[in-house]
């Protein structure tokens, strides 16, 4: 398996190739890996925004807003659809897939798409990236909150599709002043090679195993897919500090981090689970979904793949 992945990495370098919008959409559509999150998140968002006239969505995602058209379609079906404000961080060159289109152009396409669905959409890019915890983006959100908090008609939604695990581990520090970055980030402690190999295998064997069910050997799409897996494995094993952007960590650890940040989990309803199951019917057999307490888990041949959670401030 490692030899096959090495060959894929050599033949197509995914960390230098730029994808068109169509190529990116096709790449994301290969498996339900991302669409599982899209579907679960959309269901949670629709429930959370009920009664609001303005919806501010901050989209943190490596898939370049590929979720947004499906969310706009869902919002368009609401009675008197709210105005949507969409904020995204600047394009990161640190992890694939990379887009060959400026985010301003992508935003124009999304605005036009929303208009065709009778939804008013505002699009904004904030120069920011994962390496410093999206500090510039957070500062902008603080400023906007001061402007909109008084009227109480704007809902703020943080949509994080496969992005939180890219943020470096934080060590909390006192803030010298109000304009400082909320956290300082330091490289993680030295790790043993055996531990990283185990983490990489326990998680990343799954996407490699699924490839035989939907892509023929030798196809360009399969080579891109395998090259992406290879990039992740190499990044987990060979990189440290800010250069290691793939952080394979347990669900329980992320749950505790959210609770430490004073958030509480909210339940996904049966309708959300049904929508995920319907989406999985469009993919090859072997994929499944299960409910685990408040959360939804995507499975492959009975093995847990990724999970979806929804959170609100603990004081809400």
PDB file of C-alpha atoms in Angstrom:
ATOM      1  CA  UNK A   1       0.000   0.000   0.000  1.00  0.00           C
ATOM      2  CA  UNK A   2       2.800   2.436   0.874  1.00  0.00           C
ATOM      3  CA  UNK A   3       4.504   1.725  -2.449  1.00  0.00           C
ATOM      4  CA  UNK A   4       1.299   2.469  -4.348  1.00  0.00           C
ATOM      5  CA  UNK A   5       0.865   5.758  -2.495  1.00  0.00           C
ATOM      6  CA  UNK A   6       4.466   6.732  -3.175  1.00  0.00           C
ATOM      7  CA  UNK A   7       3.925   6.159  -6.890  1.00  0.00           C
ATOM      8  CA  UNK A   8       0.782   8.302  -6.825  1.00  0.00           C
ATOM      9  CA  UNK A   9       2.653  11.083  -5.039  1.00  0.00           C
ATOM     10  CA  UNK A  10       5.406  10.968  -7.678  1.00  0.00           C
ATOM     11  CA  UNK A  11       3.073  10.989 -10.686  1.00  0.00           C
ATOM     12  CA  UNK A  12       0.794  13.838  -9.599  1.00  0.00           C
ATOM     13  CA  UNK A  13       1.946  16.443  -7.107  1.00  0.00           C
ATOM     14  CA  UNK A  14      -1.269  17.585  -5.478  1.00  0.00           C
ATOM     15  CA  UNK A  15       0.437  20.248  -3.380  1.00  0.00           C
ATOM     16  CA  UNK A  16       1.423  22.225  -6.500  1.00  0.00           C
ATOM     17  CA  UNK A  17      -1.526  21.563  -8.809  1.00  0.00           C
ATOM     18  CA  UNK A  18      -4.340  24.126  -8.909  1.00  0.00           C
ATOM     19  CA  UNK A  19      -7.872  22.861  -9.543  1.00  0.00           C
ATOM     20  CA  UNK A  20     -10.613  24.597 -11.474  1.00  0.00           C
ATOM     21  CA  UNK A  21     -13.969  25.049  -9.753  1.00  0.00           C
ATOM     22  CA  UNK A  22     -15.370  22.076 -11.691  1.00  0.00           C
ATOM     23  CA  UNK A  23     -12.342  19.912 -10.858  1.00  0.00           C
ATOM     24  CA  UNK A  24     -12.607  20.888  -7.193  1.00  0.00           C
ATOM     25  CA  UNK A  25     -16.312  20.020  -7.119  1.00  0.00           C
ATOM     26  CA  UNK A  26     -15.640  16.659  -8.774  1.00  0.00           C
ATOM     27  CA  UNK A  27     -12.793  15.970  -6.355  1.00  0.00           C
ATOM     28  CA  UNK A  28     -15.021  16.699  -3.354  1.00  0.00           C
ATOM     29  CA  UNK A  29     -17.819  14.572  -4.820  1.00  0.00           C
ATOM     30  CA  UNK A  30     -15.690  11.422  -5.106  1.00  0.00           C
ATOM     31  CA  UNK A  31     -16.662  10.228  -1.632  1.00  0.00           C
ATOM     32  CA  UNK A  32     -19.230  11.326   0.971  1.00  0.00           C
ATOM     33  CA  UNK A  33     -16.335  12.412   3.220  1.00  0.00           C
ATOM     34  CA  UNK A  34     -17.157  16.122   2.828  1.00  0.00           C
ATOM     35  CA  UNK A  35     -20.812  15.857   1.794  1.00  0.00           C
ATOM     36  CA  UNK A  36     -21.554  14.068   5.044  1.00  0.00           C
ATOM     37  CA  UNK A  37     -20.433  17.220   6.838  1.00  0.00           C
ATOM     38  CA  UNK A  38     -22.214  19.482   4.354  1.00  0.00           C
ATOM     39  CA  UNK A  39     -25.523  17.694   4.871  1.00  0.00           C
ATOM     40  CA  UNK A  40     -25.323  17.493   8.659  1.00  0.00           C
ATOM     41  CA  UNK A  41     -24.176  21.111   8.990  1.00  0.00           C
ATOM     42  CA  UNK A  42     -26.882  22.439   6.675  1.00  0.00           C
ATOM     43  CA  UNK A  43     -29.546  20.720   8.772  1.00  0.00           C
ATOM     44  CA  UNK A  44     -28.141  22.222  11.981  1.00  0.00           C
ATOM     45  CA  UNK A  45     -27.807  25.683  10.428  1.00  0.00           C
ATOM     46  CA  UNK A  46     -31.389  25.742   9.156  1.00  0.00           C
ATOM     47  CA  UNK A  47     -32.643  24.927  12.649  1.00  0.00           C
ATOM     48  CA  UNK A  48     -30.411  27.535  14.298  1.00  0.00           C
ATOM     49  CA  UNK A  49     -31.309  30.473  12.017  1.00  0.00           C
ATOM     50  CA  UNK A  50     -35.075  30.274  12.452  1.00  0.00           C
ATOM     51  CA  UNK A  51     -36.498  33.726  13.128  1.00  0.00           C
ATOM     52  CA  UNK A  52     -33.424  35.708  12.043  1.00  0.00           C
ATOM     53  CA  UNK A  53     -33.529  38.191   9.156  1.00  0.00           C
ATOM     54  CA  UNK A  54     -29.744  38.244   8.634  1.00  0.00           C
ATOM     55  CA  UNK A  55     -27.507  35.176   8.657  1.00  0.00           C
ATOM     56  CA  UNK A  56     -23.763  35.720   8.907  1.00  0.00           C
ATOM     57  CA  UNK A  57     -21.921  32.538   7.917  1.00  0.00           C
ATOM     58  CA  UNK A  58     -18.180  32.250   8.465  1.00  0.00           C
ATOM     59  CA  UNK A  59     -17.051  29.372   6.266  1.00  0.00           C
ATOM     60  CA  UNK A  60     -13.830  27.663   7.357  1.00  0.00           C
ATOM     61  CA  UNK A  61     -13.221  24.902   4.863  1.00  0.00           C
ATOM     62  CA  UNK A  62     -10.487  23.440   2.640  1.00  0.00           C
ATOM     63  CA  UNK A  63     -13.095  22.840  -0.088  1.00  0.00           C
ATOM     64  CA  UNK A  64     -13.372  26.495  -1.202  1.00  0.00           C
ATOM     65  CA  UNK A  65     -17.068  27.114  -0.444  1.00  0.00           C
ATOM     66  CA  UNK A  66     -18.263  23.935  -2.176  1.00  0.00           C
ATOM     67  CA  UNK A  67     -20.901  23.567   0.564  1.00  0.00           C
ATOM     68  CA  UNK A  68     -22.436  27.000   0.052  1.00  0.00           C
ATOM     69  CA  UNK A  69     -24.603  26.294  -3.052  1.00  0.00           C
ATOM     70  CA  UNK A  70     -26.384  23.451  -1.229  1.00  0.00           C
ATOM     71  CA  UNK A  71     -26.925  25.699   1.780  1.00  0.00           C
ATOM     72  CA  UNK A  72     -28.283  28.517  -0.399  1.00  0.00           C
ATOM     73  CA  UNK A  73     -30.701  26.074  -2.010  1.00  0.00           C
ATOM     74  CA  UNK A  74     -31.943  25.070   1.446  1.00  0.00           C
ATOM     75  CA  UNK A  75     -32.257  28.688   2.627  1.00  0.00           C
ATOM     76  CA  UNK A  76     -34.136  29.610  -0.551  1.00  0.00           C
ATOM     77  CA  UNK A  77     -36.905  27.195   0.464  1.00  0.00           C
ATOM     78  CA  UNK A  78     -37.555  29.100   3.684  1.00  0.00           C
ATOM     79  CA  UNK A  79     -40.514  31.460   3.819  1.00  0.00           C
ATOM     80  CA  UNK A  80     -39.151  34.979   3.333  1.00  0.00           C
ATOM     81  CA  UNK A  81     -35.516  33.807   3.094  1.00  0.00           C
ATOM     82  CA  UNK A  82     -33.101  35.827   5.205  1.00  0.00           C
ATOM     83  CA  UNK A  83     -30.229  37.873   3.851  1.00  0.00           C
ATOM     84  CA  UNK A  84     -26.963  35.914   3.920  1.00  0.00           C
ATOM     85  CA  UNK A  85     -23.565  37.403   4.711  1.00  0.00           C
ATOM     86  CA  UNK A  86     -20.705  35.052   3.849  1.00  0.00           C
ATOM     87  CA  UNK A  87     -17.198  35.632   5.196  1.00  0.00           C
ATOM     88  CA  UNK A  88     -14.231  33.440   4.281  1.00  0.00           C
ATOM     89  CA  UNK A  89     -10.533  33.582   5.197  1.00  0.00           C
ATOM     90  CA  UNK A  90      -7.994  34.252   2.474  1.00  0.00           C
ATOM     91  CA  UNK A  91      -6.851  31.316   0.360  1.00  0.00           C
ATOM     92  CA  UNK A  92      -4.269  29.132   2.078  1.00  0.00           C
ATOM     93  CA  UNK A  93      -1.476  27.514   0.074  1.00  0.00           C
ATOM     94  CA  UNK A  94      -0.588  25.149   2.903  1.00  0.00           C
ATOM     95  CA  UNK A  95      -2.813  22.214   2.050  1.00  0.00           C
ATOM     96  CA  UNK A  96      -4.576  20.834  -1.049  1.00  0.00           C
ATOM     97  CA  UNK A  97      -6.720  21.037  -3.049  1.00  0.00           C
ATOM     98  CA  UNK A  98      -5.758  24.514  -4.245  1.00  0.00           C
ATOM     99  CA  UNK A  99      -8.072  26.599  -6.422  1.00  0.00           C
ATOM    100  CA  UNK A 100      -7.018  28.325  -9.654  1.00  0.00           C
ATOM    101  CA  UNK A 101      -9.600  31.059  -9.116  1.00  0.00           C
ATOM    102  CA  UNK A 102      -9.309  34.171  -6.956  1.00  0.00           C
ATOM    103  CA  UNK A 103     -11.748  34.148  -4.060  1.00  0.00           C
ATOM    104  CA  UNK A 104     -13.208  37.440  -5.255  1.00  0.00           C
ATOM    105  CA  UNK A 105     -14.212  35.735  -8.513  1.00  0.00           C
ATOM    106  CA  UNK A 106     -15.562  32.757  -6.626  1.00  0.00           C
ATOM    107  CA  UNK A 107     -17.593  35.151  -4.506  1.00  0.00           C
ATOM    108  CA  UNK A 108     -19.100  36.760  -7.601  1.00  0.00           C
ATOM    109  CA  UNK A 109     -20.210  33.341  -8.832  1.00  0.00           C
ATOM    110  CA  UNK A 110     -21.823  32.567  -5.488  1.00  0.00           C
ATOM    111  CA  UNK A 111     -23.599  35.942  -5.379  1.00  0.00           C
ATOM    112  CA  UNK A 112     -25.018  35.314  -8.852  1.00  0.00           C
ATOM    113  CA  UNK A 113     -26.060  31.794  -7.891  1.00  0.00           C
ATOM    114  CA  UNK A 114     -27.836  33.089  -4.779  1.00  0.00           C
ATOM    115  CA  UNK A 115     -29.594  35.763  -6.844  1.00  0.00           C
ATOM    116  CA  UNK A 116     -30.905  33.047  -9.167  1.00  0.00           C
ATOM    117  CA  UNK A 117     -32.474  31.470  -6.055  1.00  0.00           C
ATOM    118  CA  UNK A 118     -33.916  34.803  -4.853  1.00  0.00           C
ATOM    119  CA  UNK A 119     -31.496  34.943  -1.927  1.00  0.00           C
ATOM    120  CA  UNK A 120     -29.530  38.115  -1.207  1.00  0.00           C
ATOM    121  CA  UNK A 121     -25.878  37.240  -0.549  1.00  0.00           C
ATOM    122  CA  UNK A 122     -22.959  39.421   0.489  1.00  0.00           C
ATOM    123  CA  UNK A 123     -19.477  37.925   0.105  1.00  0.00           C
ATOM    124  CA  UNK A 124     -16.319  39.050   1.848  1.00  0.00           C
ATOM    125  CA  UNK A 125     -12.746  37.746   2.072  1.00  0.00           C
ATOM    126  CA  UNK A 126     -10.657  38.501   5.166  1.00  0.00           C
ATOM    127  CA  UNK A 127      -6.883  37.963   4.897  1.00  0.00           C
ATOM    128  CA  UNK A 128      -6.341  35.271   7.506  1.00  0.00           C
ATOM    129  CA  UNK A 129      -5.150  31.676   7.790  1.00  0.00           C
ATOM    130  CA  UNK A 130      -5.036  28.664  10.075  1.00  0.00           C
ATOM    131  CA  UNK A 131      -1.426  29.143  11.200  1.00  0.00           C
ATOM    132  CA  UNK A 132      -2.314  31.872  13.707  1.00  0.00           C
ATOM    133  CA  UNK A 133      -5.800  30.622  14.504  1.00  0.00           C
ATOM    134  CA  UNK A 134      -7.490  32.948  11.982  1.00  0.00           C
ATOM    135  CA  UNK A 135      -6.607  35.888  14.238  1.00  0.00           C
ATOM    136  CA  UNK A 136      -7.429  38.571  11.635  1.00  0.00           C
ATOM    137  CA  UNK A 137     -10.767  36.948  10.934  1.00  0.00           C
ATOM    138  CA  UNK A 138     -11.615  36.798  14.639  1.00  0.00           C
ATOM    139  CA  UNK A 139     -10.741  40.477  15.058  1.00  0.00           C
ATOM    140  CA  UNK A 140     -13.074  41.382  12.184  1.00  0.00           C
ATOM    141  CA  UNK A 141     -15.882  39.335  13.712  1.00  0.00           C
ATOM    142  CA  UNK A 142     -15.438  41.137  17.024  1.00  0.00           C
ATOM    143  CA  UNK A 143     -15.805  44.496  15.260  1.00  0.00           C
ATOM    144  CA  UNK A 144     -18.905  43.365  13.380  1.00  0.00           C
ATOM    145  CA  UNK A 145     -20.426  41.978  16.565  1.00  0.00           C
ATOM    146  CA  UNK A 146     -20.189  45.439  18.132  1.00  0.00           C
ATOM    147  CA  UNK A 147     -22.098  46.834  15.163  1.00  0.00           C
ATOM    148  CA  UNK A 148     -24.856  44.236  14.971  1.00  0.00           C
ATOM    149  CA  UNK A 149     -25.265  43.054  18.556  1.00  0.00           C
ATOM    150  CA  UNK A 150     -27.719  45.823  19.457  1.00  0.00           C
ATOM    151  CA  UNK A 151     -30.494  44.959  17.011  1.00  0.00           C
ATOM    152  CA  UNK A 152     -30.386  41.233  17.757  1.00  0.00           C
ATOM    153  CA  UNK A 153     -31.474  40.241  14.239  1.00  0.00           C
ATOM    154  CA  UNK A 154     -28.217  38.723  12.988  1.00  0.00           C
ATOM    155  CA  UNK A 155     -27.300  35.092  13.618  1.00  0.00           C
ATOM    156  CA  UNK A 156     -23.597  34.227  13.534  1.00  0.00           C
ATOM    157  CA  UNK A 157     -22.803  30.741  12.222  1.00  0.00           C
ATOM    158  CA  UNK A 158     -19.284  29.285  12.266  1.00  0.00           C
ATOM    159  CA  UNK A 159     -19.177  26.495   9.700  1.00  0.00           C
ATOM    160  CA  UNK A 160     -16.019  24.388  10.103  1.00  0.00           C
ATOM    161  CA  UNK A 161     -15.689  21.629   7.522  1.00  0.00           C
ATOM    162  CA  UNK A 162     -12.524  19.621   8.245  1.00  0.00           C
ATOM    163  CA  UNK A 163     -10.738  22.812   9.298  1.00  0.00           C
ATOM    164  CA  UNK A 164     -10.445  22.859  13.094  1.00  0.00           C
ATOM    165  CA  UNK A 165      -7.900  20.045  13.087  1.00  0.00           C
ATOM    166  CA  UNK A 166      -5.628  22.171  10.877  1.00  0.00           C
ATOM    167  CA  UNK A 167      -5.219  24.807  13.592  1.00  0.00           C
ATOM    168  CA  UNK A 168      -1.993  24.373  15.625  1.00  0.00           C
ATOM    169  CA  UNK A 169      -2.229  23.389  19.248  1.00  0.00           C
ATOM    170  CA  UNK A 170      -2.687  26.457  21.413  1.00  0.00           C
ATOM    171  CA  UNK A 171      -1.117  27.498  24.654  1.00  0.00           C
ATOM    172  CA  UNK A 172      -3.165  30.158  26.359  1.00  0.00           C
ATOM    173  CA  UNK A 173      -1.324  33.388  27.158  1.00  0.00           C
ATOM    174  CA  UNK A 174      -2.366  36.686  28.764  1.00  0.00           C
ATOM    175  CA  UNK A 175      -3.262  39.329  26.185  1.00  0.00           C
ATOM    176  CA  UNK A 176      -0.949  42.367  26.210  1.00  0.00           C
ATOM    177  CA  UNK A 177      -3.661  44.514  24.650  1.00  0.00           C
ATOM    178  CA  UNK A 178      -7.104  44.295  23.099  1.00  0.00           C
ATOM    179  CA  UNK A 179      -5.756  44.074  19.535  1.00  0.00           C
ATOM    180  CA  UNK A 180      -3.497  41.083  20.159  1.00  0.00           C
ATOM    181  CA  UNK A 181      -3.937  37.609  18.752  1.00  0.00           C
ATOM    182  CA  UNK A 182      -6.150  35.680  21.206  1.00  0.00           C
ATOM    183  CA  UNK A 183      -3.740  32.757  21.382  1.00  0.00           C
ATOM    184  CA  UNK A 184      -0.067  32.132  20.815  1.00  0.00           C
ATOM    185  CA  UNK A 185       0.821  28.975  18.943  1.00  0.00           C
ATOM    186  CA  UNK A 186       3.795  26.763  19.584  1.00  0.00           C
ATOM    187  CA  UNK A 187       5.076  23.605  17.873  1.00  0.00           C
ATOM    188  CA  UNK A 188       3.874  20.392  19.427  1.00  0.00           C
ATOM    189  CA  UNK A 189       6.318  18.327  21.536  1.00  0.00           C
ATOM    190  CA  UNK A 190       8.576  15.790  19.811  1.00  0.00           C
ATOM    191  CA  UNK A 191       6.692  12.659  18.821  1.00  0.00           C
ATOM    192  CA  UNK A 192       7.892   9.107  18.121  1.00  0.00           C
ATOM    193  CA  UNK A 193       7.714   7.741  14.631  1.00  0.00           C
ATOM    194  CA  UNK A 194       5.844   4.644  15.773  1.00  0.00           C
ATOM    195  CA  UNK A 195       3.011   6.744  17.242  1.00  0.00           C
ATOM    196  CA  UNK A 196       2.601   8.783  14.079  1.00  0.00           C
ATOM    197  CA  UNK A 197       2.598   5.701  11.862  1.00  0.00           C
ATOM    198  CA  UNK A 198      -0.138   4.198  14.024  1.00  0.00           C
ATOM    199  CA  UNK A 199      -2.233   7.385  13.886  1.00  0.00           C
ATOM    200  CA  UNK A 200      -1.791   7.647  10.115  1.00  0.00           C
ATOM    201  CA  UNK A 201      -2.729   4.017   9.514  1.00  0.00           C
ATOM    202  CA  UNK A 202      -5.703   3.922  11.902  1.00  0.00           C
ATOM    203  CA  UNK A 203      -7.358   6.851  10.137  1.00  0.00           C
ATOM    204  CA  UNK A 204      -6.014   7.123   6.595  1.00  0.00           C
ATOM    205  CA  UNK A 205      -6.358   3.487   5.547  1.00  0.00           C
ATOM    206  CA  UNK A 206     -10.068   4.167   5.134  1.00  0.00           C
ATOM    207  CA  UNK A 207     -10.002   6.601   2.177  1.00  0.00           C
ATOM    208  CA  UNK A 208      -7.405   4.398   0.493  1.00  0.00           C
ATOM    209  CA  UNK A 209      -9.593   1.320   0.990  1.00  0.00           C
ATOM    210  CA  UNK A 210     -12.671   3.024  -0.460  1.00  0.00           C
ATOM    211  CA  UNK A 211     -10.996   3.906  -3.752  1.00  0.00           C
ATOM    212  CA  UNK A 212     -11.457   0.415  -5.248  1.00  0.00           C
ATOM    213  CA  UNK A 213     -15.234   0.776  -5.007  1.00  0.00           C
ATOM    214  CA  UNK A 214     -15.633   3.801  -7.250  1.00  0.00           C
ATOM    215  CA  UNK A 215     -12.519   4.594  -9.327  1.00  0.00           C
ATOM    216  CA  UNK A 216     -10.752   2.366 -11.888  1.00  0.00           C
ATOM    217  CA  UNK A 217      -7.022   1.786 -11.530  1.00  0.00           C
ATOM    218  CA  UNK A 218      -4.934   4.120 -13.660  1.00  0.00           C
ATOM    219  CA  UNK A 219      -7.600   6.824 -13.959  1.00  0.00           C
ATOM    220  CA  UNK A 220      -6.466  10.413 -13.410  1.00  0.00           C
ATOM    221  CA  UNK A 221      -9.114  10.966 -10.739  1.00  0.00           C
ATOM    222  CA  UNK A 222      -7.813   7.958  -8.805  1.00  0.00           C
ATOM    223  CA  UNK A 223      -4.245   9.236  -9.063  1.00  0.00           C
ATOM    224  CA  UNK A 224      -5.307  12.631  -7.661  1.00  0.00           C
ATOM    225  CA  UNK A 225      -7.253  10.943  -4.875  1.00  0.00           C
ATOM    226  CA  UNK A 226      -4.359   8.686  -3.896  1.00  0.00           C
ATOM    227  CA  UNK A 227      -1.909  11.575  -4.139  1.00  0.00           C
ATOM    228  CA  UNK A 228      -4.057  13.504  -1.654  1.00  0.00           C
ATOM    229  CA  UNK A 229      -3.986  10.606   0.819  1.00  0.00           C
ATOM    230  CA  UNK A 230      -0.234  10.285   0.371  1.00  0.00           C
ATOM    231  CA  UNK A 231       0.223  14.008   1.047  1.00  0.00           C
ATOM    232  CA  UNK A 232      -1.726  13.663   4.305  1.00  0.00           C
ATOM    233  CA  UNK A 233       0.316  10.688   5.486  1.00  0.00           C
ATOM    234  CA  UNK A 234       3.605  12.383   4.664  1.00  0.00           C
ATOM    235  CA  UNK A 235       2.476  15.551   6.422  1.00  0.00           C
ATOM    236  CA  UNK A 236       1.444  13.686   9.585  1.00  0.00           C
ATOM    237  CA  UNK A 237       4.664  11.670   9.769  1.00  0.00           C
ATOM    238  CA  UNK A 238       7.365  13.955   8.375  1.00  0.00           C
ATOM    239  CA  UNK A 239       6.373  17.486   9.408  1.00  0.00           C
ATOM    240  CA  UNK A 240       6.423  19.326  12.720  1.00  0.00           C
ATOM    241  CA  UNK A 241       5.260  22.657  14.115  1.00  0.00           C
ATOM    242  CA  UNK A 242       3.330  24.900  11.725  1.00  0.00           C
ATOM    243  CA  UNK A 243       4.390  22.742   8.765  1.00  0.00           C
ATOM    244  CA  UNK A 244       2.308  19.828  10.074  1.00  0.00           C
ATOM    245  CA  UNK A 245      -1.210  20.882   9.174  1.00  0.00           C
ATOM    246  CA  UNK A 246      -2.811  17.424   9.415  1.00  0.00           C
ATOM    247  CA  UNK A 247      -3.575  16.602  13.059  1.00  0.00           C
ATOM    248  CA  UNK A 248      -5.297  13.264  13.509  1.00  0.00           C
ATOM    249  CA  UNK A 249      -6.844  13.433  16.971  1.00  0.00           C
ATOM    250  CA  UNK A 250      -9.629  11.651  18.791  1.00  0.00           C
ATOM    251  CA  UNK A 251     -13.210  12.814  18.963  1.00  0.00           C
ATOM    252  CA  UNK A 252     -13.106  12.944  22.762  1.00  0.00           C
ATOM    253  CA  UNK A 253     -10.188  15.378  22.675  1.00  0.00           C
ATOM    254  CA  UNK A 254     -12.039  17.761  20.365  1.00  0.00           C
ATOM    255  CA  UNK A 255     -15.183  17.535  22.468  1.00  0.00           C
ATOM    256  CA  UNK A 256     -13.218  18.519  25.549  1.00  0.00           C
ATOM    257  CA  UNK A 257     -11.602  21.439  23.723  1.00  0.00           C
ATOM    258  CA  UNK A 258     -14.999  22.805  22.797  1.00  0.00           C
ATOM    259  CA  UNK A 259     -16.242  22.472  26.376  1.00  0.00           C
ATOM    260  CA  UNK A 260     -13.103  24.188  27.644  1.00  0.00           C
ATOM    261  CA  UNK A 261     -13.921  27.057  25.286  1.00  0.00           C
ATOM    262  CA  UNK A 262     -17.334  27.337  26.983  1.00  0.00           C
ATOM    263  CA  UNK A 263     -19.508  25.754  24.315  1.00  0.00           C
ATOM    264  CA  UNK A 264     -22.118  23.043  24.778  1.00  0.00           C
ATOM    265  CA  UNK A 265     -23.200  20.471  22.245  1.00  0.00           C
ATOM    266  CA  UNK A 266     -26.682  20.412  20.736  1.00  0.00           C
ATOM    267  CA  UNK A 267     -28.533  17.427  19.379  1.00  0.00           C
ATOM    268  CA  UNK A 268     -28.938  16.473  15.723  1.00  0.00           C
ATOM    269  CA  UNK A 269     -32.539  15.522  15.066  1.00  0.00           C
ATOM    270  CA  UNK A 270     -33.775  12.454  13.233  1.00  0.00           C
ATOM    271  CA  UNK A 271     -34.444  14.544  10.135  1.00  0.00           C
ATOM    272  CA  UNK A 272     -30.731  15.399   9.880  1.00  0.00           C
ATOM    273  CA  UNK A 273     -29.830  11.707  10.184  1.00  0.00           C
ATOM    274  CA  UNK A 274     -32.370  10.831   7.476  1.00  0.00           C
ATOM    275  CA  UNK A 275     -30.924  13.461   5.131  1.00  0.00           C
ATOM    276  CA  UNK A 276     -27.429  12.043   5.618  1.00  0.00           C
ATOM    277  CA  UNK A 277     -28.694   8.516   4.915  1.00  0.00           C
ATOM    278  CA  UNK A 278     -30.402   9.751   1.736  1.00  0.00           C
ATOM    279  CA  UNK A 279     -27.168  11.395   0.608  1.00  0.00           C
ATOM    280  CA  UNK A 280     -25.228   8.168   1.213  1.00  0.00           C
ATOM    281  CA  UNK A 281     -27.607   6.280  -1.098  1.00  0.00           C
ATOM    282  CA  UNK A 282     -25.900   8.116  -3.978  1.00  0.00           C
ATOM    283  CA  UNK A 283     -22.541   6.534  -3.113  1.00  0.00           C
ATOM    284  CA  UNK A 284     -21.138   3.025  -3.213  1.00  0.00           C
ATOM    285  CA  UNK A 285     -22.105   0.431  -0.663  1.00  0.00           C
ATOM    286  CA  UNK A 286     -20.032   0.224   2.509  1.00  0.00           C
ATOM    287  CA  UNK A 287     -20.812   3.716   3.766  1.00  0.00           C
ATOM    288  CA  UNK A 288     -23.100   4.121   6.748  1.00  0.00           C
ATOM    289  CA  UNK A 289     -24.212   6.559   9.408  1.00  0.00           C
ATOM    290  CA  UNK A 290     -24.953   6.193  13.090  1.00  0.00           C
ATOM    291  CA  UNK A 291     -26.067   8.424  15.936  1.00  0.00           C
ATOM    292  CA  UNK A 292     -23.825   8.632  18.985  1.00  0.00           C
ATOM    293  CA  UNK A 293     -25.361  10.690  21.779  1.00  0.00           C
ATOM    294  CA  UNK A 294     -25.775  14.187  20.284  1.00  0.00           C
ATOM    295  CA  UNK A 295     -23.527  13.599  17.275  1.00  0.00           C
ATOM    296  CA  UNK A 296     -23.615  11.897  13.872  1.00  0.00           C
ATOM    297  CA  UNK A 297     -20.834   9.583  12.672  1.00  0.00           C
ATOM    298  CA  UNK A 298     -19.953   8.548   9.126  1.00  0.00           C
ATOM    299  CA  UNK A 299     -18.771   4.936   8.896  1.00  0.00           C
ATOM    300  CA  UNK A 300     -17.013   2.771   6.326  1.00  0.00           C
ATOM    301  CA  UNK A 301     -17.545  -0.991   6.664  1.00  0.00           C
ATOM    302  CA  UNK A 302     -18.530  -0.384  10.263  1.00  0.00           C
ATOM    303  CA  UNK A 303     -15.444   1.688  11.113  1.00  0.00           C
ATOM    304  CA  UNK A 304     -15.857   5.283  12.291  1.00  0.00           C
ATOM    305  CA  UNK A 305     -14.608   7.772   9.691  1.00  0.00           C
ATOM    306  CA  UNK A 306     -15.523  11.343  10.675  1.00  0.00           C
ATOM    307  CA  UNK A 307     -18.082  12.893  12.996  1.00  0.00           C
ATOM    308  CA  UNK A 308     -20.348  15.942  12.869  1.00  0.00           C
ATOM    309  CA  UNK A 309     -21.134  18.021  15.942  1.00  0.00           C
ATOM    310  CA  UNK A 310     -23.113  21.208  16.551  1.00  0.00           C
ATOM    311  CA  UNK A 311     -22.318  23.678  19.324  1.00  0.00           C
ATOM    312  CA  UNK A 312     -23.709  26.852  20.862  1.00  0.00           C
ATOM    313  CA  UNK A 313     -22.258  29.112  23.584  1.00  0.00           C
ATOM    314  CA  UNK A 314     -22.779  27.507  26.975  1.00  0.00           C
ATOM    315  CA  UNK A 315     -24.613  30.626  28.159  1.00  0.00           C
ATOM    316  CA  UNK A 316     -27.160  30.436  25.314  1.00  0.00           C
TER     317      UNK A 316
END
